[in-house]
Amino acid sequence: MAETSKVIAKKRDRAGKGGARSSRRDGLIPAVIYGDKQPPMMIAVEPKSVEREMHREGFFNHRLQIEVDGQGFDVLPRDVQVDPVTDKPLHLDFLRIGPDSIITVQVPVHFKNEANSPGIKRGGVLNVVMHEITVRTKPTAIPEFFEVDLAGLEIGHSIHLSALKVPDGVRVITRDKNPTVASIAAPTVVREAAAQAAADAAAASESPPALALLALLLCSGHVSPGGRRVEELFPHDQPEYLAEAVG
């Protein structure tokens, strides 16, 4: 379990958009604390104290203590609204947690000893299937991360969920009984998958010039085998492509 970090805040007098705008004018981030069978509390957070936490891995499964006018509240971040231009936080949601709370969080997966994997040394590629694993547990038992040791793994080897060390009191939530977390894939398999994905994307988004080229191949004397002119086969808002196709 990661250490608890402290965030400084104060109560907001007003809820709603007006109160939120007032907090932003004061250089603070509007936020709300809710949950644990208690009424929601509108607060305004000091930006520096929370922005440094937001840039840490696993922000949403790190327990925080918010100090509101001298009173501490144990919380977990639940939602962040950011400005689409500046990427600065506009509003924060925090879940209040108590000693008996059971919560669901996403725990990141770390990989170590890539240099000691014979498969990767011979050109294999680490194919990560699960970057995060969903668990249900008490706030005090949240793992900081799950670790996968790649030492000794050859091309074609797969690491399944059952290979991970899950702490006591932590329950993994998954649809499959023992899903694949990662595998060491042959480089040719990776290249073929990438090539197929590119071909599928190209087929799904055929461009107007490609359609004009198709018309050239099918048409003789600017007339299709079905007796229609090229202009009838293409949308009227593409005259530049028709001009290229029919000379």
CSV table of C-alpha atoms in Angstrom, one decimal:
chain,number,residue,atom,x,y,z
A,1,MET,CA,0.0,0.0,0.0
A,2,ALA,CA,1.4,3.4,-1.0
A,3,GLU,CA,1.9,6.1,1.6
A,4,THR,CA,-1.0,8.6,2.2
A,5,SER,CA,-0.4,12.0,0.8
A,6,LYS,CA,-1.9,15.2,2.2
A,7,VAL,CA,-3.9,17.7,0.1
A,8,ILE,CA,-4.9,21.2,1.5
A,9,ALA,CA,-8.4,22.5,0.9
A,10,LYS,CA,-11.1,24.8,2.4
A,11,LYS,CA,-14.8,24.6,2.4
A,12,ARG,CA,-16.8,26.3,-0.3
A,13,ASP,CA,-19.7,28.5,0.7
A,14,ARG,CA,-21.6,28.0,-2.6
A,15,ALA,CA,-22.3,25.0,-4.7
A,16,GLY,CA,-23.0,25.0,-8.5
A,17,LYS,CA,-21.3,26.8,-11.3
A,18,GLY,CA,-21.2,30.2,-9.6
A,19,GLY,CA,-19.3,28.8,-6.6
A,20,ALA,CA,-16.9,26.8,-8.9
A,21,ARG,CA,-16.1,29.9,-10.9
A,22,SER,CA,-15.5,31.9,-7.7
A,23,SER,CA,-13.0,29.3,-6.5
A,24,ARG,CA,-11.1,29.3,-9.8
A,25,ARG,CA,-10.9,33.1,-9.7
A,26,ASP,CA,-9.2,32.7,-6.3
A,27,GLY,CA,-6.7,30.3,-7.8
A,28,LEU,CA,-8.2,27.2,-6.3
A,29,ILE,CA,-9.7,24.0,-7.8
A,30,PRO,CA,-13.4,23.3,-7.0
A,31,ALA,CA,-14.0,19.8,-5.7
A,32,VAL,CA,-16.5,17.6,-3.8
A,33,ILE,CA,-16.1,14.9,-1.2
A,34,TYR,CA,-18.8,12.3,-1.1
A,35,GLY,CA,-19.6,8.8,0.1
A,36,ASP,CA,-19.4,6.7,3.3
A,37,LYS,CA,-23.1,7.4,4.0
A,38,GLN,CA,-22.4,11.1,4.7
A,39,PRO,CA,-23.6,14.2,2.9
A,40,PRO,CA,-21.4,15.6,0.2
A,41,MET,CA,-18.9,18.4,1.1
A,42,MET,CA,-18.1,21.2,-1.4
A,43,ILE,CA,-14.4,22.2,-1.1
A,44,ALA,CA,-11.8,24.2,-3.0
A,45,VAL,CA,-8.3,22.6,-3.3
A,46,GLU,CA,-4.9,24.2,-3.3
A,47,PRO,CA,-3.6,23.3,-6.8
A,48,LYS,CA,0.0,22.6,-6.0
A,49,SER,CA,-0.9,20.1,-3.3
A,50,VAL,CA,-3.0,17.9,-5.7
A,51,GLU,CA,-1.3,18.5,-9.1
A,52,ARG,CA,1.9,16.8,-8.0
A,53,GLU,CA,-0.2,13.7,-7.0
A,54,MET,CA,-2.0,13.7,-10.3
A,55,HIS,CA,1.3,13.1,-12.2
A,56,ARG,CA,2.1,10.0,-10.2
A,57,GLU,CA,1.3,6.6,-11.5
A,58,GLY,CA,-1.9,5.1,-10.1
A,59,PHE,CA,-3.4,8.4,-9.0
A,60,PHE,CA,-6.8,6.9,-8.7
A,61,ASN,CA,-5.7,4.1,-6.3
A,62,HIS,CA,-3.6,6.3,-4.0
A,63,ARG,CA,-5.2,7.2,-0.8
A,64,LEU,CA,-5.1,10.9,0.1
A,65,GLN,CA,-5.9,12.8,3.2
A,66,ILE,CA,-7.6,16.1,2.5
A,67,GLU,CA,-7.2,18.7,5.2
A,68,VAL,CA,-10.2,21.0,5.2
A,69,ASP,CA,-9.9,23.9,7.6
A,70,GLY,CA,-7.9,21.8,10.0
A,71,GLN,CA,-10.0,18.6,9.8
A,72,GLY,CA,-8.6,15.5,7.9
A,73,PHE,CA,-10.7,13.3,5.6
A,74,ASP,CA,-9.4,10.0,4.1
A,75,VAL,CA,-10.4,9.9,0.4
A,76,LEU,CA,-9.6,8.3,-3.0
A,77,PRO,CA,-9.7,10.4,-6.2
A,78,ARG,CA,-12.6,9.3,-8.3
A,79,ASP,CA,-12.8,11.8,-11.2
A,80,VAL,CA,-10.9,14.7,-12.7
A,81,GLN,CA,-12.2,17.2,-15.2
A,82,VAL,CA,-9.4,19.0,-17.1
A,83,ASP,CA,-9.3,22.0,-19.4
A,84,PRO,CA,-9.0,20.7,-23.0
A,85,VAL,CA,-6.4,23.4,-23.9
A,86,THR,CA,-4.2,23.8,-20.8
A,87,ASP,CA,-4.8,20.3,-19.4
A,88,LYS,CA,-5.2,21.9,-16.0
A,89,PRO,CA,-7.7,20.4,-13.5
A,90,LEU,CA,-11.1,22.2,-13.5
A,91,HIS,CA,-12.9,20.0,-11.0
A,92,LEU,CA,-12.2,17.0,-8.7
A,93,ASP,CA,-14.3,14.3,-7.2
A,94,PHE,CA,-13.1,12.5,-4.0
A,95,LEU,CA,-14.6,9.4,-2.5
A,96,ARG,CA,-14.7,9.5,1.3
A,97,ILE,CA,-13.5,6.2,2.8
A,98,GLY,CA,-13.9,4.8,6.3
A,99,PRO,CA,-12.1,1.9,8.1
A,100,ASP,CA,-14.7,-0.7,6.9
A,101,SER,CA,-15.0,0.6,3.3
A,102,ILE,CA,-14.6,-1.9,0.4
A,103,ILE,CA,-13.7,-0.3,-2.8
A,104,THR,CA,-12.9,-1.2,-6.5
A,105,VAL,CA,-9.7,0.2,-8.0
A,106,GLN,CA,-7.4,-0.3,-11.0
A,107,VAL,CA,-3.9,-1.5,-10.0
A,108,PRO,CA,-1.1,-1.0,-12.6
A,109,VAL,CA,1.1,-3.9,-13.8
A,110,HIS,CA,4.9,-3.5,-13.8
A,111,PHE,CA,7.4,-5.7,-15.7
A,112,LYS,CA,10.9,-6.3,-14.6
A,113,ASN,CA,14.0,-8.2,-15.9
A,114,GLU,CA,13.3,-7.7,-19.6
A,115,ALA,CA,17.1,-7.8,-20.2
A,116,ASN,CA,17.1,-11.3,-18.7
A,117,SER,CA,14.5,-12.7,-21.0
A,118,PRO,CA,16.1,-15.0,-23.7
A,119,GLY,CA,13.0,-14.4,-25.9
A,120,ILE,CA,13.3,-10.7,-25.9
A,121,LYS,CA,17.1,-10.9,-26.4
A,122,ARG,CA,16.4,-12.9,-29.6
A,123,GLY,CA,14.1,-10.2,-31.0
A,124,GLY,CA,10.9,-11.2,-29.3
A,125,VAL,CA,8.4,-8.4,-28.3
A,126,LEU,CA,6.7,-8.0,-25.0
A,127,ASN,CA,2.9,-8.0,-25.8
A,128,VAL,CA,1.1,-6.5,-22.8
A,129,VAL,CA,-2.5,-7.5,-22.7
A,130,MET,CA,-3.4,-6.2,-19.2
A,131,HIS,CA,-1.9,-2.8,-18.3
A,132,GLU,CA,-4.1,-2.6,-15.2
A,133,ILE,CA,-5.9,-5.2,-13.0
A,134,THR,CA,-9.2,-4.5,-11.3
A,135,VAL,CA,-9.3,-5.4,-7.6
A,136,ARG,CA,-11.8,-5.1,-4.8
A,137,THR,CA,-10.4,-4.5,-1.3
A,138,LYS,CA,-10.1,-2.2,1.7
A,139,PRO,CA,-8.4,1.1,1.2
A,140,THR,CA,-5.6,0.1,3.5
A,141,ALA,CA,-4.8,-3.0,1.4
A,142,ILE,CA,-4.7,-1.5,-2.1
A,143,PRO,CA,-1.5,-2.8,-3.8
A,144,GLU,CA,0.7,-0.1,-5.3
A,145,PHE,CA,1.3,-2.3,-8.4
A,146,PHE,CA,1.5,-6.0,-9.5
A,147,GLU,CA,4.9,-7.1,-10.7
A,148,VAL,CA,5.7,-9.6,-13.5
A,149,ASP,CA,9.2,-11.1,-13.7
A,150,LEU,CA,10.3,-11.7,-17.3
A,151,ALA,CA,13.6,-13.5,-16.5
A,152,GLY,CA,14.0,-16.7,-18.3
A,153,LEU,CA,10.9,-16.4,-20.6
A,154,GLU,CA,11.2,-17.5,-24.2
A,155,ILE,CA,9.3,-16.5,-27.3
A,156,GLY,CA,5.8,-17.9,-27.2
A,157,HIS,CA,5.6,-17.9,-23.4
A,158,SER,CA,2.5,-16.3,-21.8
A,159,ILE,CA,2.1,-15.0,-18.3
A,160,HIS,CA,-1.4,-15.6,-16.8
A,161,LEU,CA,-3.1,-13.9,-13.9
A,162,SER,CA,-2.5,-16.9,-11.7
A,163,ALA,CA,1.2,-16.2,-11.8
A,164,LEU,CA,0.8,-12.9,-10.0
A,165,LYS,CA,1.2,-12.5,-6.2
A,166,VAL,CA,-2.1,-11.2,-4.9
A,167,PRO,CA,-2.0,-10.0,-1.3
A,168,ASP,CA,-4.4,-11.3,1.3
A,169,GLY,CA,-7.6,-9.4,1.5
A,170,VAL,CA,-7.4,-8.4,-2.2
A,171,ARG,CA,-9.9,-10.0,-4.7
A,172,VAL,CA,-9.2,-9.7,-8.4
A,173,ILE,CA,-12.2,-8.9,-10.6
A,174,THR,CA,-12.1,-10.4,-14.0
A,175,ARG,CA,-14.5,-12.0,-16.6
A,176,ASP,CA,-12.1,-14.9,-17.5
A,177,LYS,CA,-10.9,-17.4,-15.0
A,178,ASN,CA,-7.2,-17.1,-15.7
A,179,PRO,CA,-6.6,-14.4,-18.4
A,180,THR,CA,-3.3,-13.7,-20.1
A,181,VAL,CA,-1.5,-10.7,-18.7
A,182,ALA,CA,1.3,-10.6,-21.3
A,183,SER,CA,3.2,-12.7,-23.7
A,184,ILE,CA,6.6,-12.8,-25.5
A,185,ALA,CA,5.6,-12.7,-29.2
A,186,ALA,CA,7.8,-13.5,-32.2
A,187,PRO,CA,8.7,-10.3,-34.1
A,188,THR,CA,7.1,-11.6,-37.4
A,189,VAL,CA,3.8,-12.1,-35.6
A,190,VAL,CA,3.9,-8.5,-34.4
A,191,ARG,CA,4.7,-7.2,-37.9
A,192,GLU,CA,2.0,-9.3,-39.5
A,193,ALA,CA,-0.6,-8.0,-36.9
A,194,ALA,CA,0.5,-4.4,-37.6
A,195,ALA,CA,0.3,-4.9,-41.3
A,196,GLN,CA,-3.1,-6.4,-41.1
A,197,ALA,CA,-4.4,-3.6,-38.9
A,198,ALA,CA,-3.0,-1.0,-41.4
A,199,ALA,CA,-4.7,-2.9,-44.3
A,200,ASP,CA,-8.0,-3.0,-42.5
A,201,ALA,CA,-7.8,0.7,-41.7
A,202,ALA,CA,-7.0,1.6,-45.3
A,203,ALA,CA,-10.0,-0.5,-46.6
A,204,ALA,CA,-12.3,1.1,-44.1
A,205,SER,CA,-11.4,4.7,-45.1
A,206,GLU,CA,-10.9,4.5,-48.9
A,207,SER,CA,-10.0,8.0,-50.1
A,208,PRO,CA,-11.6,9.9,-53.1
A,209,PRO,CA,-8.4,9.6,-55.2
A,210,ALA,CA,-8.5,5.8,-54.8
A,211,LEU,CA,-12.1,5.9,-56.0
A,212,ALA,CA,-11.1,8.0,-59.0
A,213,LEU,CA,-8.4,5.4,-59.9
A,214,LEU,CA,-11.0,2.7,-59.7
A,215,ALA,CA,-13.1,4.6,-62.1
A,216,LEU,CA,-10.2,4.8,-64.6
A,217,LEU,CA,-9.8,1.1,-64.5
A,218,LEU,CA,-13.5,0.3,-64.9
A,219,CYS,CA,-14.4,3.0,-67.5
A,220,SER,CA,-13.7,3.4,-71.1
A,221,GLY,CA,-14.7,6.5,-72.8
A,222,HIS,CA,-15.7,7.9,-69.4
A,223,VAL,CA,-18.6,5.5,-69.3
A,224,SER,CA,-19.0,2.6,-66.8
A,225,PRO,CA,-19.9,-0.9,-67.8
A,226,GLY,CA,-23.4,-0.2,-66.4
A,227,GLY,CA,-23.9,2.7,-68.9
A,228,ARG,CA,-23.5,5.5,-66.4
A,229,ARG,CA,-21.0,8.3,-66.6
A,230,VAL,CA,-18.2,8.7,-64.1
A,231,GLU,CA,-19.9,11.9,-62.8
A,232,GLU,CA,-22.9,9.8,-61.8
A,233,LEU,CA,-20.8,7.4,-59.8
A,234,PHE,CA,-19.2,9.9,-57.6
A,235,PRO,CA,-20.5,12.7,-55.2
A,236,HIS,CA,-20.8,16.1,-56.9
A,237,ASP,CA,-18.7,17.7,-54.2
A,238,GLN,CA,-15.5,16.1,-55.5
A,239,PRO,CA,-14.9,17.8,-58.9
A,240,GLU,CA,-11.1,18.0,-58.5
A,241,TYR,CA,-10.9,14.2,-58.3
A,242,LEU,CA,-13.2,13.7,-61.3
A,243,ALA,CA,-11.0,16.1,-63.3
A,244,GLU,CA,-8.0,14.0,-62.5
A,245,ALA,CA,-9.7,10.7,-63.4
A,246,VAL,CA,-11.2,11.7,-66.7
A,247,GLY,CA,-8.6,14.1,-67.9
